Amino acid sequence: MHPDNLISQSEISIIIQGGILNSSRELDSDFLFNLNLTLKSFPESEIIVSTWKTDGVIEDNLRSTYPGIKFIFNEDVGSISKNVDGVNVVSNVNRMLVSSLSGLRHSSKKYSVKIRTDSYLYNDNILLYLNDYFLNNKFLNIDSVIRQNDYSVFSRHLINCNLFARNPYSQLPFLYHPGDILVAGLTKDVEGFFDIPLADENIFQHCKSMMNACYMKFVPEQYVWVKNLERSIKNFTFSGNFSRGKGEVERSERFYINNFLPLDSASLGFVWRKHKEVYFNKGWSSLYQSFDWIDLYSKYISKEKCSRPLIWYVRALQITVMKIYFFFRTQLLKLPYVRKVAYRLFVKRGS
């Protein structure tokens, strides 16, 4: 229960985007489990499911079973793919963009929370953070959040589940890489985040560094954010992975702290099934944590000394170990046969 002065569930739309069928083209039981849990956690909110056109019987059954939920059945734009150095690389970024934007355009509420059909909200803790920031301009221990106009894209920050908001100083040093799994805030800002041109095969390219190799010039999270920046910031350009320099890293950090507020899944009462079942909850050390945001805010905006928690130093050691591992792994991936097998076995994008 929350006090009366908090943003209420009835002021929020929950947009659930993505596929709802299993591999047999039947209604996915996991999706129904996720939907029911989210509905139980937000009984007073507007719930919108934005997915793909399917069998008319399935569509009718969903509407009759859940009369209070808005179901949107979009034309499936499909995935995009390209053969890069003998590897077939696939991305579902356009599916994510179309289903997210379509759902958000049907929102009738001031605030929206965008999640995926393979995820769920098991409590309404996110209301506490929405209230703190949007009613009191607070985030964690910052009592009055200041923004830098030159680096601000949205009218207010977006709350950003930190899966996968990459820290550019980690073993996965991607720039301009916020998470897109859960995004929440003013509906007009969340909608704007996904209202960008669809991607084409130009996002694919074999980009290499001493420590990493990637088959995408822009991975989906980067593509979405870079397109927002190109639209909003005069003369903004970013050449993609792994273009890097001290100034580029600083620019990436400034744009992140002025537009996103990172929170972990537990704080948000959120579960993304794929992170556990496919990625095995790996990669914590590569993500922006809330204490990173506070650290960067102190560095770039408040100019006040910030003490780092012990976990920051523990993570730094872990990152060092992971960087050594990634260096040797990258050398192995220079062998074409190893590269093909590894991509087939371990890369989950597009799946």
Tab-separated table of C-alpha atoms in Angstrom:
chain	number	residue	atom	x	y	z
A	1	MET	CA	0.000	0.000	0.000
A	2	HIS	CA	1.201	3.510	-0.791
A	3	PRO	CA	0.237	6.876	0.717
A	4	ASP	CA	-2.369	8.954	-1.108
A	5	ASN	CA	0.157	11.521	-2.291
A	6	LEU	CA	1.985	9.008	-4.466
A	7	ILE	CA	1.417	8.491	-8.168
A	8	SER	CA	-1.333	5.870	-8.283
A	9	GLN	CA	-1.599	2.739	-10.385
A	10	SER	CA	-4.524	4.305	-12.253
A	11	GLU	CA	-2.188	6.993	-13.643
A	12	ILE	CA	0.062	4.427	-15.316
A	13	SER	CA	0.003	2.363	-18.513
A	14	ILE	CA	1.938	-0.899	-18.591
A	15	ILE	CA	2.936	-1.640	-22.192
A	16	ILE	CA	3.909	-5.281	-22.734
A	17	GLN	CA	5.496	-5.773	-26.149
A	18	GLY	CA	6.749	-8.774	-28.090
A	19	GLY	CA	5.733	-12.259	-29.193
A	20	ILE	CA	3.039	-14.294	-27.439
A	21	LEU	CA	3.314	-17.642	-29.270
A	22	ASN	CA	5.600	-20.586	-28.577
A	23	SER	CA	7.599	-22.543	-31.164
A	24	SER	CA	4.463	-24.578	-32.015
A	25	ARG	CA	2.572	-21.371	-32.863
A	26	GLU	CA	0.343	-21.825	-29.837
A	27	LEU	CA	-0.296	-19.301	-27.094
A	28	ASP	CA	2.782	-19.334	-24.876
A	29	SER	CA	2.067	-20.429	-21.295
A	30	ASP	CA	5.021	-18.376	-20.033
A	31	PHE	CA	3.496	-15.247	-21.557
A	32	LEU	CA	0.189	-15.942	-19.784
A	33	PHE	CA	2.053	-16.485	-16.496
A	34	ASN	CA	3.864	-13.153	-16.957
A	35	LEU	CA	0.674	-11.339	-17.930
A	36	ASN	CA	-1.272	-12.660	-14.954
A	37	LEU	CA	1.467	-11.695	-12.482
A	38	THR	CA	1.745	-8.186	-13.901
A	39	LEU	CA	-2.044	-7.805	-13.862
A	40	LYS	CA	-2.115	-8.956	-10.241
A	41	SER	CA	0.571	-6.389	-9.328
A	42	PHE	CA	-1.125	-3.547	-11.228
A	43	PRO	CA	-4.897	-4.241	-11.086
A	44	GLU	CA	-5.782	-0.550	-11.436
A	45	SER	CA	-3.394	0.280	-14.296
A	46	GLU	CA	-4.052	0.383	-18.009
A	47	ILE	CA	-2.485	-2.789	-19.431
A	48	ILE	CA	-1.628	-2.864	-23.141
A	49	VAL	CA	-0.252	-5.921	-24.943
A	50	SER	CA	1.319	-5.030	-28.294
A	51	THR	CA	2.189	-8.102	-30.345
A	52	TRP	CA	1.792	-9.633	-33.816
A	53	LYS	CA	-1.264	-10.677	-35.783
A	54	THR	CA	-2.042	-14.327	-35.229
A	55	ASP	CA	-4.884	-16.827	-35.522
A	56	GLY	CA	-8.254	-15.100	-35.123
A	57	VAL	CA	-9.345	-17.660	-32.544
A	58	ILE	CA	-6.339	-16.868	-30.340
A	59	GLU	CA	-6.990	-13.143	-30.660
A	60	ASP	CA	-10.688	-13.512	-29.778
A	61	ASN	CA	-9.922	-15.784	-26.821
A	62	LEU	CA	-7.451	-13.296	-25.382
A	63	ARG	CA	-9.898	-10.419	-25.692
A	64	SER	CA	-12.694	-12.405	-24.051
A	65	THR	CA	-10.469	-13.808	-21.282
A	66	TYR	CA	-8.938	-10.404	-20.468
A	67	PRO	CA	-11.658	-7.842	-21.267
A	68	GLY	CA	-9.858	-5.112	-19.305
A	69	ILE	CA	-6.631	-5.387	-21.340
A	70	LYS	CA	-5.990	-3.650	-24.658
A	71	PHE	CA	-4.585	-6.112	-27.197
A	72	ILE	CA	-2.924	-4.704	-30.312
A	73	PHE	CA	-2.096	-7.158	-33.087
A	74	ASN	CA	0.439	-5.516	-35.412
A	75	GLU	CA	1.783	-6.637	-38.772
A	76	ASP	CA	5.036	-8.494	-38.093
A	77	VAL	CA	7.903	-6.524	-39.638
A	78	GLY	CA	10.235	-9.501	-39.195
A	79	SER	CA	13.889	-9.606	-38.302
A	80	ILE	CA	16.839	-8.229	-40.261
A	81	SER	CA	19.968	-10.228	-40.985
A	82	LYS	CA	23.247	-10.148	-42.863
A	83	ASN	CA	26.115	-12.530	-43.480
A	84	VAL	CA	29.215	-10.979	-41.925
A	85	ASP	CA	32.507	-12.810	-42.431
A	86	GLY	CA	30.672	-16.099	-42.876
A	87	VAL	CA	28.397	-15.621	-39.863
A	88	ASN	CA	24.655	-15.009	-40.297
A	89	VAL	CA	23.849	-12.192	-37.860
A	90	VAL	CA	20.212	-11.557	-36.919
A	91	SER	CA	18.486	-8.717	-35.062
A	92	ASN	CA	14.889	-8.236	-33.911
A	93	VAL	CA	15.354	-4.519	-33.240
A	94	ASN	CA	12.590	-3.522	-35.687
A	95	ARG	CA	10.108	-5.873	-34.043
A	96	MET	CA	10.915	-4.261	-30.714
A	97	LEU	CA	10.515	-0.748	-32.127
A	98	VAL	CA	7.202	-1.396	-33.883
A	99	SER	CA	5.518	-3.243	-31.021
A	100	SER	CA	6.774	-0.780	-28.386
A	101	LEU	CA	5.714	2.327	-30.299
A	102	SER	CA	2.338	0.889	-31.272
A	103	GLY	CA	1.552	0.075	-27.642
A	104	LEU	CA	2.703	3.457	-26.370
A	105	ARG	CA	0.555	5.269	-28.924
A	106	HIS	CA	-2.485	3.567	-27.388
A	107	SER	CA	-1.610	4.714	-23.871
A	108	SER	CA	-4.112	7.128	-22.324
A	109	LYS	CA	-2.109	7.738	-19.145
A	110	LYS	CA	0.462	10.333	-18.123
A	111	TYR	CA	3.083	7.725	-17.212
A	112	SER	CA	4.055	4.515	-18.990
A	113	VAL	CA	6.178	1.486	-18.181
A	114	LYS	CA	7.413	-0.502	-21.193
A	115	ILE	CA	8.330	-4.140	-20.582
A	116	ARG	CA	8.442	-7.320	-22.708
A	117	THR	CA	6.127	-10.311	-23.017
A	118	ASP	CA	8.880	-12.551	-21.594
A	119	SER	CA	9.084	-10.447	-18.414
A	120	TYR	CA	6.813	-9.430	-15.559
A	121	LEU	CA	6.355	-7.064	-12.616
A	122	TYR	CA	5.798	-8.908	-9.340
A	123	ASN	CA	5.088	-5.825	-7.193
A	124	ASP	CA	4.497	-2.110	-7.693
A	125	ASN	CA	7.779	-0.844	-6.198
A	126	ILE	CA	8.385	1.218	-9.326
A	127	LEU	CA	5.696	3.614	-8.077
A	128	LEU	CA	8.022	4.676	-5.249
A	129	TYR	CA	10.716	5.739	-7.723
A	130	LEU	CA	8.229	7.407	-10.054
A	131	ASN	CA	6.885	9.375	-7.097
A	132	ASP	CA	10.312	10.353	-5.782
A	133	TYR	CA	11.502	11.636	-9.121
A	134	PHE	CA	8.420	13.042	-10.854
A	135	LEU	CA	6.755	14.582	-7.791
A	136	ASN	CA	9.794	15.447	-5.661
A	137	ASN	CA	12.676	15.527	-8.176
A	138	LYS	CA	14.605	13.030	-6.045
A	139	PHE	CA	16.667	10.005	-7.041
A	140	LEU	CA	18.247	7.870	-4.332
A	141	ASN	CA	20.292	10.257	-2.148
A	142	ILE	CA	20.062	13.186	-4.588
A	143	ASP	CA	17.400	15.525	-3.144
A	144	SER	CA	17.149	17.828	-6.138
A	145	VAL	CA	18.216	16.358	-9.488
A	146	ILE	CA	19.893	18.876	-11.797
A	147	ARG	CA	20.175	18.378	-15.551
A	148	GLN	CA	22.502	19.850	-18.146
A	149	ASN	CA	20.464	21.267	-21.021
A	150	ASP	CA	23.125	20.535	-23.634
A	151	TYR	CA	22.897	16.819	-22.820
A	152	SER	CA	19.147	16.497	-22.183
A	153	VAL	CA	17.009	14.751	-24.800
A	154	PHE	CA	13.731	14.106	-22.955
A	155	SER	CA	11.595	16.483	-20.889
A	156	ARG	CA	12.435	14.390	-17.802
A	157	HIS	CA	14.686	11.405	-17.098
A	158	LEU	CA	13.573	7.891	-18.002
A	159	ILE	CA	13.780	5.181	-15.364
A	160	ASN	CA	15.927	2.480	-16.918
A	161	CYS	CA	16.242	-1.106	-15.711
A	162	ASN	CA	19.996	-1.579	-15.932
A	163	LEU	CA	19.671	-4.765	-18.058
A	164	PHE	CA	21.673	-4.073	-20.307
A	165	ALA	CA	22.942	-0.572	-19.584
A	166	ARG	CA	26.639	-1.036	-20.336
A	167	ASN	CA	29.368	0.665	-18.374
A	168	PRO	CA	32.016	1.785	-20.919
A	169	TYR	CA	34.812	0.997	-18.471
A	170	SER	CA	33.744	-2.627	-18.077
A	171	GLN	CA	34.782	-5.734	-19.978
A	172	LEU	CA	31.962	-4.940	-22.436
A	173	PRO	CA	32.888	-1.305	-23.123
A	174	PHE	CA	29.989	-0.273	-25.350
A	175	LEU	CA	29.195	3.437	-25.592
A	176	TYR	CA	25.666	4.889	-25.840
A	177	HIS	CA	24.197	1.607	-24.622
A	178	PRO	CA	21.223	2.063	-22.236
A	179	GLY	CA	18.958	-0.857	-21.460
A	180	ASP	CA	15.689	-1.168	-23.384
A	181	ILE	CA	14.128	-4.067	-21.435
A	182	LEU	CA	12.202	-1.842	-19.002
A	183	VAL	CA	11.840	1.875	-19.673
A	184	ALA	CA	9.479	4.063	-17.635
A	185	GLY	CA	8.593	7.721	-17.348
A	186	LEU	CA	6.307	10.298	-18.884
A	187	THR	CA	4.429	8.591	-21.711
A	188	LYS	CA	5.463	11.274	-24.207
A	189	ASP	CA	9.137	10.661	-23.378
A	190	VAL	CA	8.956	6.850	-23.433
A	191	GLU	CA	7.098	7.057	-26.753
A	192	GLY	CA	9.720	9.444	-28.113
A	193	PHE	CA	12.487	7.021	-27.154
A	194	PHE	CA	11.039	4.350	-29.470
A	195	ASP	CA	9.789	6.703	-32.191
A	196	ILE	CA	12.757	6.388	-34.537
A	197	PRO	CA	13.311	5.072	-38.094
A	198	LEU	CA	13.517	1.307	-38.493
A	199	ALA	CA	16.980	-0.209	-38.817
A	200	ASP	CA	18.434	-1.853	-41.913
A	201	GLU	CA	21.409	-4.115	-42.560
A	202	ASN	CA	23.799	-1.176	-42.158
A	203	ILE	CA	23.745	-1.877	-38.399
A	204	PHE	CA	25.792	-5.032	-39.094
A	205	GLN	CA	29.569	-4.838	-39.318
A	206	HIS	CA	32.459	-6.848	-37.897
A	207	CYS	CA	33.919	-4.422	-35.359
A	208	LYS	CA	37.078	-5.434	-33.527
A	209	SER	CA	39.224	-4.276	-30.640
A	210	MET	CA	42.029	-5.901	-28.676
A	211	MET	CA	39.556	-7.209	-26.126
A	212	ASN	CA	36.257	-7.624	-27.963
A	213	ALA	CA	34.708	-8.506	-31.283
A	214	CYS	CA	31.172	-7.649	-32.318
A	215	TYR	CA	29.178	-8.284	-35.498
A	216	MET	CA	27.094	-5.159	-35.151
A	217	LYS	CA	28.090	-1.580	-35.819
A	218	PHE	CA	25.173	-0.679	-33.542
A	219	VAL	CA	23.599	-3.274	-31.272
A	220	PRO	CA	19.845	-2.652	-30.744
A	221	GLU	CA	20.201	-0.625	-27.535
A	222	GLN	CA	22.826	1.569	-29.182
A	223	TYR	CA	20.823	1.978	-32.376
A	224	VAL	CA	17.786	3.258	-30.466
A	225	TRP	CA	19.749	5.713	-28.338
A	226	VAL	CA	22.036	6.949	-31.132
A	227	LYS	CA	19.007	7.669	-33.355
A	228	ASN	CA	17.472	9.666	-30.501
A	229	LEU	CA	20.681	11.641	-30.164
A	230	GLU	CA	20.985	12.249	-33.904
A	231	ARG	CA	17.440	13.624	-33.927
A	232	SER	CA	17.800	15.787	-30.820
A	233	ILE	CA	21.426	16.981	-30.682
A	234	LYS	CA	22.756	19.229	-33.445
A	235	ASN	CA	25.663	17.682	-35.380
A	236	PHE	CA	25.714	14.551	-33.227
A	237	THR	CA	27.516	11.624	-34.855
A	238	PHE	CA	28.844	8.313	-33.577
A	239	SER	CA	30.606	5.938	-35.949
A	240	GLY	CA	29.769	2.795	-33.966
A	241	ASN	CA	31.659	-0.042	-32.287
A	242	PHE	CA	34.418	0.316	-31.292
A	243	SER	CA	34.946	4.007	-31.893
A	244	ARG	CA	36.412	5.221	-28.623
A	245	GLY	CA	38.374	8.018	-27.042
A	246	LYS	CA	38.353	9.866	-23.740
A	247	GLY	CA	36.089	12.587	-25.105
A	248	GLU	CA	33.668	10.064	-26.618
A	249	VAL	CA	33.430	8.153	-23.344
A	250	GLU	CA	32.735	11.359	-21.424
A	251	ARG	CA	30.041	12.359	-23.928
A	252	SER	CA	28.397	8.950	-23.606
A	253	GLU	CA	28.412	9.233	-19.811
A	254	ARG	CA	26.999	12.742	-19.803
A	255	PHE	CA	24.135	11.791	-22.100
A	256	TYR	CA	23.344	8.792	-19.920
A	257	ILE	CA	23.181	10.574	-16.556
A	258	ASN	CA	21.135	13.448	-18.006
A	259	ASN	CA	18.485	11.170	-19.503
A	260	PHE	CA	18.345	7.868	-17.580
A	261	LEU	CA	18.014	6.738	-13.968
A	262	PRO	CA	19.340	3.153	-13.634
A	263	LEU	CA	17.764	0.731	-11.179
A	264	ASP	CA	18.261	-2.997	-10.847
A	265	SER	CA	15.523	-5.595	-11.340
A	266	ALA	CA	15.006	-6.263	-7.626
A	267	SER	CA	14.469	-2.569	-6.870
A	268	LEU	CA	11.847	-2.387	-9.614
A	269	GLY	CA	10.066	-5.625	-8.682
A	270	PHE	CA	10.854	-6.870	-12.164
A	271	VAL	CA	11.905	-10.187	-13.706
A	272	TRP	CA	13.111	-10.676	-17.266
A	273	ARG	CA	12.982	-14.428	-17.816
A	274	LYS	CA	15.557	-14.486	-20.596
A	275	HIS	CA	18.235	-13.000	-18.379
A	276	LYS	CA	17.986	-16.004	-16.082
A	277	GLU	CA	17.106	-18.783	-18.534
A	278	VAL	CA	19.321	-17.819	-21.495
A	279	TYR	CA	22.004	-15.516	-20.096
A	280	PHE	CA	22.127	-17.252	-16.657
A	281	ASN	CA	22.145	-13.873	-14.870
A	282	LYS	CA	25.664	-13.177	-16.131
A	283	GLY	CA	27.247	-9.799	-16.811
A	284	TRP	CA	26.504	-7.886	-13.594
A	285	SER	CA	29.949	-6.298	-13.613
A	286	SER	CA	29.411	-4.795	-17.080
A	287	LEU	CA	26.257	-2.873	-16.115
A	288	TYR	CA	25.669	0.631	-14.863
A	289	GLN	CA	24.564	0.378	-11.239
A	290	SER	CA	22.781	3.054	-9.246
A	291	PHE	CA	26.041	3.859	-7.437
A	292	ASP	CA	27.671	4.483	-10.838
A	293	TRP	CA	25.003	7.073	-11.619
A	294	ILE	CA	25.652	8.808	-8.294
A	295	ASP	CA	29.388	8.735	-9.004
A	296	LEU	CA	28.969	10.237	-12.477
A	297	TYR	CA	26.465	12.806	-11.224
A	298	SER	CA	29.014	13.944	-8.644
A	299	LYS	CA	31.749	14.070	-11.279
A	300	TYR	CA	29.911	15.959	-14.012
A	301	ILE	CA	27.078	17.892	-12.361
A	302	SER	CA	27.187	18.455	-8.602
A	303	LYS	CA	31.019	18.575	-8.438
A	304	GLU	CA	30.747	17.229	-4.902
A	305	LYS	CA	33.060	14.534	-3.570
A	306	CYS	CA	31.403	11.117	-3.662
A	307	SER	CA	32.611	8.114	-1.666
A	308	ARG	CA	32.491	4.844	-3.556
A	309	PRO	CA	31.004	1.787	-1.842
A	310	LEU	CA	33.092	-1.325	-1.212
A	311	ILE	CA	31.204	-3.186	-3.950
A	312	TRP	CA	32.641	-0.696	-6.484
A	313	TYR	CA	36.184	-1.938	-5.710
A	314	VAL	CA	35.125	-5.588	-5.698
A	315	ARG	CA	33.594	-5.075	-9.125
A	316	ALA	CA	36.743	-3.336	-10.391
A	317	LEU	CA	38.730	-6.477	-9.554
A	318	GLN	CA	36.153	-8.649	-11.292
A	319	ILE	CA	36.267	-6.438	-14.384
A	320	THR	CA	40.071	-6.766	-14.529
A	321	VAL	CA	39.787	-10.559	-14.482
A	322	MET	CA	37.063	-10.481	-17.131
A	323	LYS	CA	39.126	-8.203	-19.380
A	324	ILE	CA	41.968	-10.742	-19.341
A	325	TYR	CA	39.476	-13.500	-20.225
A	326	PHE	CA	37.955	-11.458	-23.045
A	327	PHE	CA	41.399	-10.683	-24.468
A	328	PHE	CA	42.277	-14.364	-24.859
A	329	ARG	CA	38.778	-15.208	-26.093
A	330	THR	CA	39.020	-12.525	-28.761
A	331	GLN	CA	42.305	-13.930	-30.013
A	332	LEU	CA	40.645	-17.356	-30.426
A	333	LEU	CA	37.702	-15.806	-32.260
A	334	LYS	CA	40.064	-14.548	-34.947
A	335	LEU	CA	39.999	-18.130	-36.265
A	336	PRO	CA	37.058	-18.332	-38.730
A	337	TYR	CA	35.909	-21.831	-37.714
A	338	VAL	CA	35.991	-21.016	-33.987
A	339	ARG	CA	34.119	-17.777	-34.686
A	340	LYS	CA	31.296	-19.517	-36.553
A	341	VAL	CA	30.833	-22.219	-33.946
A	342	ALA	CA	30.948	-19.748	-31.043
A	343	TYR	CA	28.378	-17.456	-32.627
A	344	ARG	CA	26.035	-20.357	-33.316
A	345	LEU	CA	26.326	-21.702	-29.771
A	346	PHE	CA	26.475	-18.604	-27.617
A	347	VAL	CA	25.064	-15.496	-29.318
A	348	LYS	CA	21.425	-14.998	-28.293
A	349	ARG	CA	20.487	-11.881	-30.248
A	350	GLY	CA	17.624	-12.479	-32.622
A	351	SER	CA	16.554	-15.647	-30.822
